[in-house]
Amino acid sequence: MNSQILVDEMNIYNYDTEKLWVMAVKKWIIRSKIKMGSFTSTPRVLNEDILDHDVNLPKNISRTELLQHCQRQPKIQPMVKRMFRKARPSSDFNCGVKVKKLNAVSRACSEYTSGPNNLRVLQWNILSQALGQMNDNFSKCPDEALEWNSRRYLIIEELVEYCPDIICLQEVDHFNFLSHILETQGYTGLFFPKPDSPCIYIDGNNGPDGCAIFYRKDKFELLEAQTKILEIWKVQSNQVGLLTILKIKETGQKICVATTHLKAKKGALLSTLRNEQGKDLLQFVKANSQDLPLILCGDFNAEPTEPLYSTVLDNSLQLGSAYADCDTDPRISSAEREPSYTTWKIRGEGEVCHTIDYMFYSKNKLELEAVLDMPTGEEIGENRVPSLSYPSDHFSLVCDFKIGHS
């Protein structure tokens, strides 16, 4: 191999053509058998998920009482109240969009009825505590906003406020805390950590980060759960997928819900690696989804212009992107209809504002009814997120679906 390989957290330089360096890095990955963790030169600090021993809420605490408890925490500020936007058919793309303002927490819940044929799904990268506080270099974020005692109840407030039936999360490194609190609201969940989480190379960590799925126990029965360490050219990477088959108790209808968190960072090579992870993820989902109504969501770390986006939408699973499909103007491509951002942060190297989180769904089996819009730049604030009023650098996605078309 004549060209020099310079490896710095999986950034590869100095290849004459894209084809040459893709072939070269493929050989290098297979030869080295690496897992592509981010901190492989640092000693591991193998801690367990035990940092929330001070949390002891009553098992019968109501939703209102829990939200009040969250809002009484010191240092934090009121969260932004966001807006649901109703989906409109393609034949109606010239009409105005109806919007309802969530003026209060109670209204956000009371306007959603969790019926047997309705699904409200929340997708969110909640920001790993170890990475957010010690590694991500949020240069405009106050130190106190990154403390776990400040963040943890803001996370709970965001999860509980919108009354989701199903919750899909990434960068979870306090699963026991989430599980304990969400259990008081009738949820149970599953967690699958990354095989070589970067969190465990950071002092004071609370164990590895990974993906989690929570669901309402009174509405769903878990029939099956599958996990997958995603591969790139048949070599394991450090990213994972988590898949569940759920049955709606009242109707017997089964659905498949899957979530993932793909490789981060920009660059042509990283885009190629993400696309390979996406292909492996889609094969995994196709093999286990049983041709059921499917929701596939996560932090894909890929903008709509990347190959991965087309790989997902052009797959035989017949998926659409919920946020893009909420406005089905046939004159505009799906990629162009995505929100302007799902993450907006300021790091030492500059401001980052782009769309990398998605909720894909079976267009032929699920009817999209509404999505929760992103807050405006003014609502977010000039220092962006995370902040004392929002605990993550990603915004949650919340979508309403109906099983079957009307």
Coordinates of C-alpha atoms in Angstrom, one line a residue:
M1 CA 0.0 0.0 0.0
N2 CA 1.8 3.2 -1.2
S3 CA -0.3 5.8 0.5
Q4 CA 0.3 6.6 4.1
I5 CA -2.5 5.8 6.6
L6 CA -2.9 8.3 9.4
V7 CA -5.3 7.1 12.0
D8 CA -6.7 9.5 14.6
E9 CA -10.0 8.2 16.1
M10 CA -10.9 6.7 12.7
N11 CA -10.1 9.7 10.5
I12 CA -8.1 8.6 7.5
Y13 CA -6.1 11.0 5.2
N14 CA -3.9 11.1 2.2
Y15 CA -5.5 8.7 -0.2
D16 CA -5.5 9.7 -3.9
T17 CA -9.1 8.6 -4.6
E18 CA -12.1 7.7 -2.5
K19 CA -12.1 4.1 -3.8
L20 CA -8.5 3.6 -2.9
W21 CA -8.8 4.7 0.7
V22 CA -12.1 2.9 1.3
M23 CA -10.4 -0.3 0.1
A24 CA -7.4 0.4 2.2
V25 CA -9.3 1.1 5.4
K26 CA -11.4 -2.0 4.9
K27 CA -8.2 -4.1 4.8
W28 CA -6.9 -2.2 7.8
I29 CA -10.0 -2.9 9.8
I30 CA -10.1 -6.5 9.0
R31 CA -6.4 -6.9 9.7
S32 CA -6.4 -5.1 13.1
K33 CA -9.7 -6.5 14.3
I34 CA -10.5 -3.4 16.2
K35 CA -13.8 -2.4 17.8
M36 CA -13.2 1.3 17.0
G37 CA -13.7 2.6 20.6
S38 CA -12.7 6.3 21.1
F39 CA -10.4 5.9 24.1
T40 CA -8.5 2.7 23.3
S41 CA -5.1 4.2 24.5
T42 CA -6.5 5.0 28.0
P43 CA -6.8 2.6 30.9
R44 CA -10.3 1.4 31.6
V45 CA -12.2 2.5 34.7
L46 CA -14.7 -0.3 35.2
N47 CA -17.4 1.3 37.4
E48 CA -21.0 0.0 37.9
D49 CA -24.3 1.8 37.5
I50 CA -24.6 2.8 41.2
L51 CA -24.4 6.6 41.4
D52 CA -28.0 7.3 42.1
H53 CA -28.4 5.6 45.4
D54 CA -29.9 8.8 46.9
V55 CA -33.0 8.5 44.7
N56 CA -36.0 7.0 46.5
L57 CA -39.3 8.2 45.1
P58 CA -42.6 6.5 46.1
K59 CA -43.7 3.8 43.8
N60 CA -47.2 5.4 43.6
I61 CA -46.1 9.0 42.8
S62 CA -48.4 10.5 40.3
R63 CA -47.3 12.1 37.1
T64 CA -48.2 15.6 38.3
E65 CA -46.3 15.0 41.5
L66 CA -43.2 13.7 39.7
L67 CA -43.2 16.7 37.3
Q68 CA -43.5 19.0 40.3
H69 CA -40.6 17.2 42.0
C70 CA -38.5 17.7 38.8
Q71 CA -39.3 21.4 38.6
R72 CA -38.3 22.0 42.2
Q73 CA -34.7 20.9 41.7
P74 CA -32.1 23.5 42.5
K75 CA -30.2 25.4 39.7
I76 CA -32.4 24.3 36.8
Q77 CA -34.6 26.7 34.8
P78 CA -38.0 26.0 33.2
M79 CA -38.0 23.8 30.1
V80 CA -39.1 25.1 26.7
K81 CA -42.7 24.2 25.9
R82 CA -42.7 22.9 22.4
M83 CA -45.4 22.5 19.7
F84 CA -47.0 19.5 18.0
R85 CA -47.6 19.8 14.3
K86 CA -50.2 17.7 12.7
A87 CA -49.4 15.7 9.6
R88 CA -51.1 16.7 6.4
P89 CA -51.8 14.6 3.3
S90 CA -49.8 15.2 0.1
S91 CA -53.0 16.4 -1.6
D92 CA -53.2 19.2 1.0
F93 CA -49.7 20.6 0.7
N94 CA -50.9 24.1 -0.2
C95 CA -53.0 24.5 2.9
G96 CA -51.9 25.9 6.2
V97 CA -50.4 23.7 8.9
K98 CA -52.5 23.5 12.0
V99 CA -50.4 23.9 15.2
K100 CA -51.3 23.6 18.8
K101 CA -49.3 25.3 21.5
L102 CA -48.4 23.3 24.6
N103 CA -48.9 26.0 27.2
A104 CA -48.7 23.7 30.2
V105 CA -47.5 20.3 31.1
S106 CA -51.0 19.0 31.9
R107 CA -52.2 20.1 28.4
A108 CA -49.4 18.2 26.7
C109 CA -50.7 15.0 28.3
S110 CA -54.4 15.7 28.2
E111 CA -54.5 16.2 24.5
Y112 CA -53.0 12.8 23.8
T113 CA -55.1 9.7 24.4
S114 CA -53.2 6.4 24.4
G115 CA -55.7 4.3 22.5
P116 CA -55.2 0.7 21.4
N117 CA -54.5 1.8 17.8
N118 CA -52.4 4.8 18.6
L119 CA -48.7 5.0 19.4
R120 CA -46.7 8.0 20.7
V121 CA -43.0 7.3 20.4
L122 CA -40.2 9.4 21.9
Q123 CA -36.7 9.2 20.5
W124 CA -33.7 11.0 22.3
N125 CA -30.0 11.0 22.7
I126 CA -30.0 12.1 26.3
L127 CA -26.2 12.8 26.4
S128 CA -24.0 10.5 28.4
Q129 CA -23.0 12.0 31.7
A130 CA -19.4 10.9 31.6
L131 CA -18.9 12.2 28.0
G132 CA -21.0 15.4 28.4
Q133 CA -19.2 16.5 31.5
M134 CA -15.6 15.3 30.9
N135 CA -15.1 15.0 27.1
D136 CA -17.5 16.9 24.9
N137 CA -16.2 20.4 25.5
F138 CA -19.4 22.4 25.5
S139 CA -17.7 25.7 25.7
K140 CA -20.8 27.9 26.4
C141 CA -22.5 25.6 28.8
P142 CA -22.3 26.5 32.5
D143 CA -20.5 23.9 34.5
E144 CA -23.4 23.4 36.9
A145 CA -25.7 22.5 33.9
L146 CA -23.5 19.5 33.2
E147 CA -23.6 18.2 36.7
W148 CA -25.7 15.0 37.0
N149 CA -27.8 16.3 39.9
S150 CA -28.8 19.2 37.7
R151 CA -29.4 17.2 34.5
R152 CA -31.1 14.0 35.7
Y153 CA -34.5 15.5 36.6
L154 CA -34.6 17.6 33.5
I155 CA -34.2 14.4 31.6
I156 CA -37.1 12.9 33.5
E157 CA -39.3 15.9 32.9
E158 CA -38.7 15.7 29.2
L159 CA -39.6 12.0 29.1
V160 CA -42.7 12.3 31.3
E161 CA -44.1 15.5 29.9
Y162 CA -45.2 14.1 26.6
C163 CA -46.7 10.9 27.9
P164 CA -45.0 8.6 25.3
D165 CA -46.1 4.9 25.0
I166 CA -42.6 3.9 23.9
I167 CA -39.2 5.6 24.7
C168 CA -36.0 5.0 22.7
L169 CA -32.8 6.4 24.1
Q170 CA -29.1 6.6 23.3
E171 CA -26.0 7.5 25.4
V172 CA -27.7 6.0 28.4
D173 CA -25.1 5.5 31.2
H174 CA -27.6 5.8 34.2
F175 CA -30.1 3.1 33.2
N176 CA -30.9 2.1 36.8
F177 CA -31.9 5.7 37.6
L178 CA -34.2 5.9 34.5
S179 CA -35.6 2.5 35.2
H180 CA -36.4 3.3 38.8
I181 CA -38.1 6.6 38.0
L182 CA -40.0 5.5 34.9
E183 CA -41.2 2.4 36.8
T184 CA -43.3 4.8 39.0
Q185 CA -45.0 5.9 35.8
G186 CA -45.8 2.4 34.5
Y187 CA -42.8 1.8 32.2
T188 CA -40.3 -1.0 32.0
G189 CA -37.3 -1.2 29.8
L190 CA -34.3 -2.9 28.3
F191 CA -30.7 -1.7 28.0
F192 CA -27.8 -2.8 25.7
P193 CA -24.4 -1.2 26.2
K194 CA -21.7 -0.6 23.7
P195 CA -19.0 -3.3 23.8
D196 CA -16.2 -0.8 24.3
S197 CA -18.0 2.3 25.6
P198 CA -15.8 5.4 25.7
C199 CA -17.4 6.2 29.1
I200 CA -15.4 3.5 30.8
Y201 CA -12.1 5.3 30.1
I202 CA -13.3 8.4 32.1
D203 CA -12.7 8.7 35.8
G204 CA -15.9 8.8 37.8
N205 CA -18.0 7.1 35.1
N206 CA -21.2 5.2 35.9
G207 CA -20.5 2.3 33.6
P208 CA -20.8 2.0 29.8
D209 CA -23.3 3.9 27.7
G210 CA -25.7 2.2 25.3
C211 CA -29.2 2.1 23.9
A212 CA -32.4 1.6 25.9
I213 CA -36.1 1.0 25.1
F214 CA -38.9 1.6 27.6
Y215 CA -42.6 0.8 27.1
R216 CA -45.8 1.1 29.0
K217 CA -46.5 -2.2 30.9
D218 CA -50.2 -1.7 30.9
K219 CA -50.4 -1.3 27.1
F220 CA -47.7 -3.7 25.8
E221 CA -46.4 -7.2 26.4
L222 CA -42.8 -7.9 25.4
L223 CA -42.7 -10.9 23.1
E224 CA -39.1 -10.8 22.0
A225 CA -35.9 -8.7 22.3
Q226 CA -32.9 -8.9 20.1
T227 CA -29.5 -7.1 20.2
K228 CA -26.8 -6.6 17.7
I229 CA -23.2 -5.3 17.7
L230 CA -23.1 -3.7 14.3
E231 CA -20.5 -4.7 11.8
I232 CA -18.5 -2.9 9.1
W233 CA -17.4 -5.3 6.4
K234 CA -17.9 -8.3 8.7
V235 CA -15.9 -6.8 11.5
Q236 CA -17.6 -5.7 14.8
S237 CA -17.7 -2.0 15.5
N238 CA -18.5 -0.2 18.7
Q239 CA -22.1 0.6 17.9
V240 CA -25.2 -1.4 18.7
G241 CA -28.8 -2.0 17.8
L242 CA -31.6 -3.0 20.1
L243 CA -34.9 -4.4 18.8
T244 CA -38.2 -5.4 20.5
I245 CA -41.4 -7.1 19.4
L246 CA -44.3 -5.7 21.4
K247 CA -47.9 -6.9 21.5
I248 CA -50.7 -4.4 22.3
K249 CA -52.6 -6.2 25.0
E250 CA -56.1 -4.9 24.1
T251 CA -56.0 -5.8 20.4
G252 CA -53.2 -8.4 20.0
Q253 CA -51.6 -6.3 17.3
K254 CA -47.8 -6.7 17.2
I255 CA -45.3 -4.0 16.4
C256 CA -41.5 -3.9 16.1
V257 CA -39.5 -1.1 17.6
A258 CA -35.7 -0.8 17.1
T259 CA -33.1 1.8 18.1
T260 CA -29.4 2.5 17.4
H261 CA -26.6 5.0 17.8
L262 CA -24.2 5.0 14.8
K263 CA -20.5 6.2 14.6
A264 CA -20.0 9.9 15.1
K265 CA -17.7 12.6 13.4
K266 CA -17.7 14.1 10.0
G267 CA -15.7 13.1 6.9
A268 CA -16.0 11.0 3.8
L269 CA -14.7 7.9 5.4
L270 CA -16.9 8.2 8.5
S271 CA -19.9 8.7 6.2
T272 CA -18.9 5.4 4.5
L273 CA -18.5 3.6 7.8
R274 CA -21.9 4.8 9.0
N275 CA -23.5 3.6 5.8
E276 CA -22.0 0.2 6.3
Q277 CA -23.3 0.1 9.8
G278 CA -26.7 1.2 8.5
K279 CA -26.7 -1.7 6.0
D280 CA -25.9 -4.2 8.8
L281 CA -28.6 -2.6 11.0
L282 CA -31.2 -2.9 8.2
Q283 CA -30.3 -6.6 7.7
F284 CA -30.7 -7.2 11.4
V285 CA -34.0 -5.4 11.5
K286 CA -35.3 -7.2 8.4
A287 CA -34.4 -10.6 9.8
N288 CA -36.2 -9.9 13.1
S289 CA -39.1 -7.5 12.4
Q290 CA -41.4 -10.3 11.2
D291 CA -42.9 -8.0 8.6
L292 CA -44.7 -6.1 11.4
P293 CA -45.3 -2.4 11.6
L294 CA -41.9 -1.0 12.3
I295 CA -40.4 2.0 14.0
L296 CA -36.7 2.4 13.7
C297 CA -35.2 5.4 15.4
G298 CA -32.0 6.7 16.9
D299 CA -29.0 9.0 16.6
F300 CA -27.7 8.1 13.2
N301 CA -25.0 10.8 13.2
A302 CA -25.7 11.3 9.5
E303 CA -27.1 14.3 7.8
P304 CA -29.9 13.8 5.2
T305 CA -27.3 14.4 2.5
E306 CA -25.2 11.4 3.5
P307 CA -25.6 8.0 1.7
L308 CA -27.0 6.4 4.9
Y309 CA -30.2 8.4 4.6
S310 CA -31.0 7.1 1.2
T311 CA -29.9 3.6 2.2
V312 CA -32.6 3.5 4.9
L313 CA -35.4 5.0 2.7
D314 CA -34.6 2.9 -0.4
N315 CA -34.6 -0.3 1.6
S316 CA -37.3 -3.0 1.0
L317 CA -38.6 -2.3 4.5
Q318 CA -40.6 0.6 2.9
L319 CA -39.6 3.2 5.5
G320 CA -40.3 6.9 5.6
S321 CA -38.9 9.6 7.9
A322 CA -41.6 10.9 10.2
Y323 CA -40.4 14.4 10.5
A324 CA -40.0 14.7 6.7
D325 CA -43.3 13.1 6.0
C326 CA -45.2 15.4 8.3
D327 CA -45.1 17.8 5.4
T328 CA -45.6 15.7 2.3
D329 CA -45.1 18.4 -0.3
P330 CA -44.4 16.3 -3.4
R331 CA -42.2 19.0 -4.9
I332 CA -39.6 18.6 -2.2
S333 CA -37.4 15.6 -1.5
S334 CA -37.6 13.8 1.9
A335 CA -34.1 15.0 2.8
E336 CA -35.1 18.6 2.1
R337 CA -38.2 18.3 4.3
E338 CA -36.2 17.2 7.4
P339 CA -36.0 19.8 10.2
S340 CA -33.1 22.2 10.1
Y341 CA -31.6 20.7 13.2
T342 CA -32.0 18.1 15.9
T343 CA -28.9 19.1 17.7
W344 CA -27.5 22.6 18.3
K345 CA -24.4 23.0 20.4
I346 CA -21.3 25.1 20.8
R347 CA -18.0 23.3 21.3
G348 CA -14.5 24.5 21.5
E349 CA -14.1 24.1 17.8
G350 CA -17.3 26.1 17.0
E351 CA -21.0 25.9 16.6
V352 CA -22.7 22.7 15.4
C353 CA -26.3 22.8 14.1
H354 CA -27.6 20.0 12.0
T355 CA -30.0 17.1 11.7
I356 CA -28.7 13.6 12.6
D357 CA -31.6 12.1 14.6
Y358 CA -34.5 10.3 12.9
M359 CA -37.7 8.3 13.5
F360 CA -38.2 6.0 10.5
Y361 CA -41.5 4.1 10.2
S362 CA -43.4 1.6 8.0
K363 CA -45.3 3.9 5.6
N364 CA -47.5 1.1 4.5
K365 CA -48.5 0.0 8.0
L366 CA -48.5 3.1 10.1
E367 CA -50.3 6.4 9.6
L368 CA -48.3 9.5 10.8
E369 CA -50.5 11.9 12.7
A370 CA -48.3 14.5 14.3
V371 CA -44.7 15.4 15.3
L372 CA -43.3 17.5 18.1
D373 CA -41.4 20.4 16.5
M374 CA -38.0 21.6 17.4
P375 CA -37.7 24.7 19.6
T376 CA -36.7 27.9 17.8
G377 CA -33.2 29.4 18.2
E378 CA -34.7 32.2 20.3
E379 CA -36.3 29.6 22.6
I380 CA -33.1 27.6 22.8
G381 CA -31.0 30.6 23.8
E382 CA -27.8 32.0 22.3
N383 CA -25.5 29.5 24.2
R384 CA -27.5 26.6 22.7
V385 CA -27.7 23.3 24.5
P386 CA -27.1 21.6 26.9
S387 CA -28.1 24.3 29.3
L388 CA -29.8 24.9 32.7
S389 CA -33.1 24.5 30.9
Y390 CA -32.3 21.5 28.6
P391 CA -30.1 18.6 29.6
S392 CA -28.9 17.2 26.3
D393 CA -27.2 18.5 23.1
H394 CA -29.9 16.7 21.1
F395 CA -33.6 17.5 21.1
S396 CA -36.1 14.7 21.6
L397 CA -38.3 13.6 18.7
V398 CA -41.9 12.7 19.5
C399 CA -44.2 11.3 16.9
D400 CA -47.9 10.1 17.0
F401 CA -48.9 7.2 14.8
K402 CA -52.0 5.2 14.1
I403 CA -51.7 1.5 13.2
G404 CA -53.2 1.1 9.7
H405 CA -54.4 3.8 7.3
S406 CA -57.7 5.5 7.7

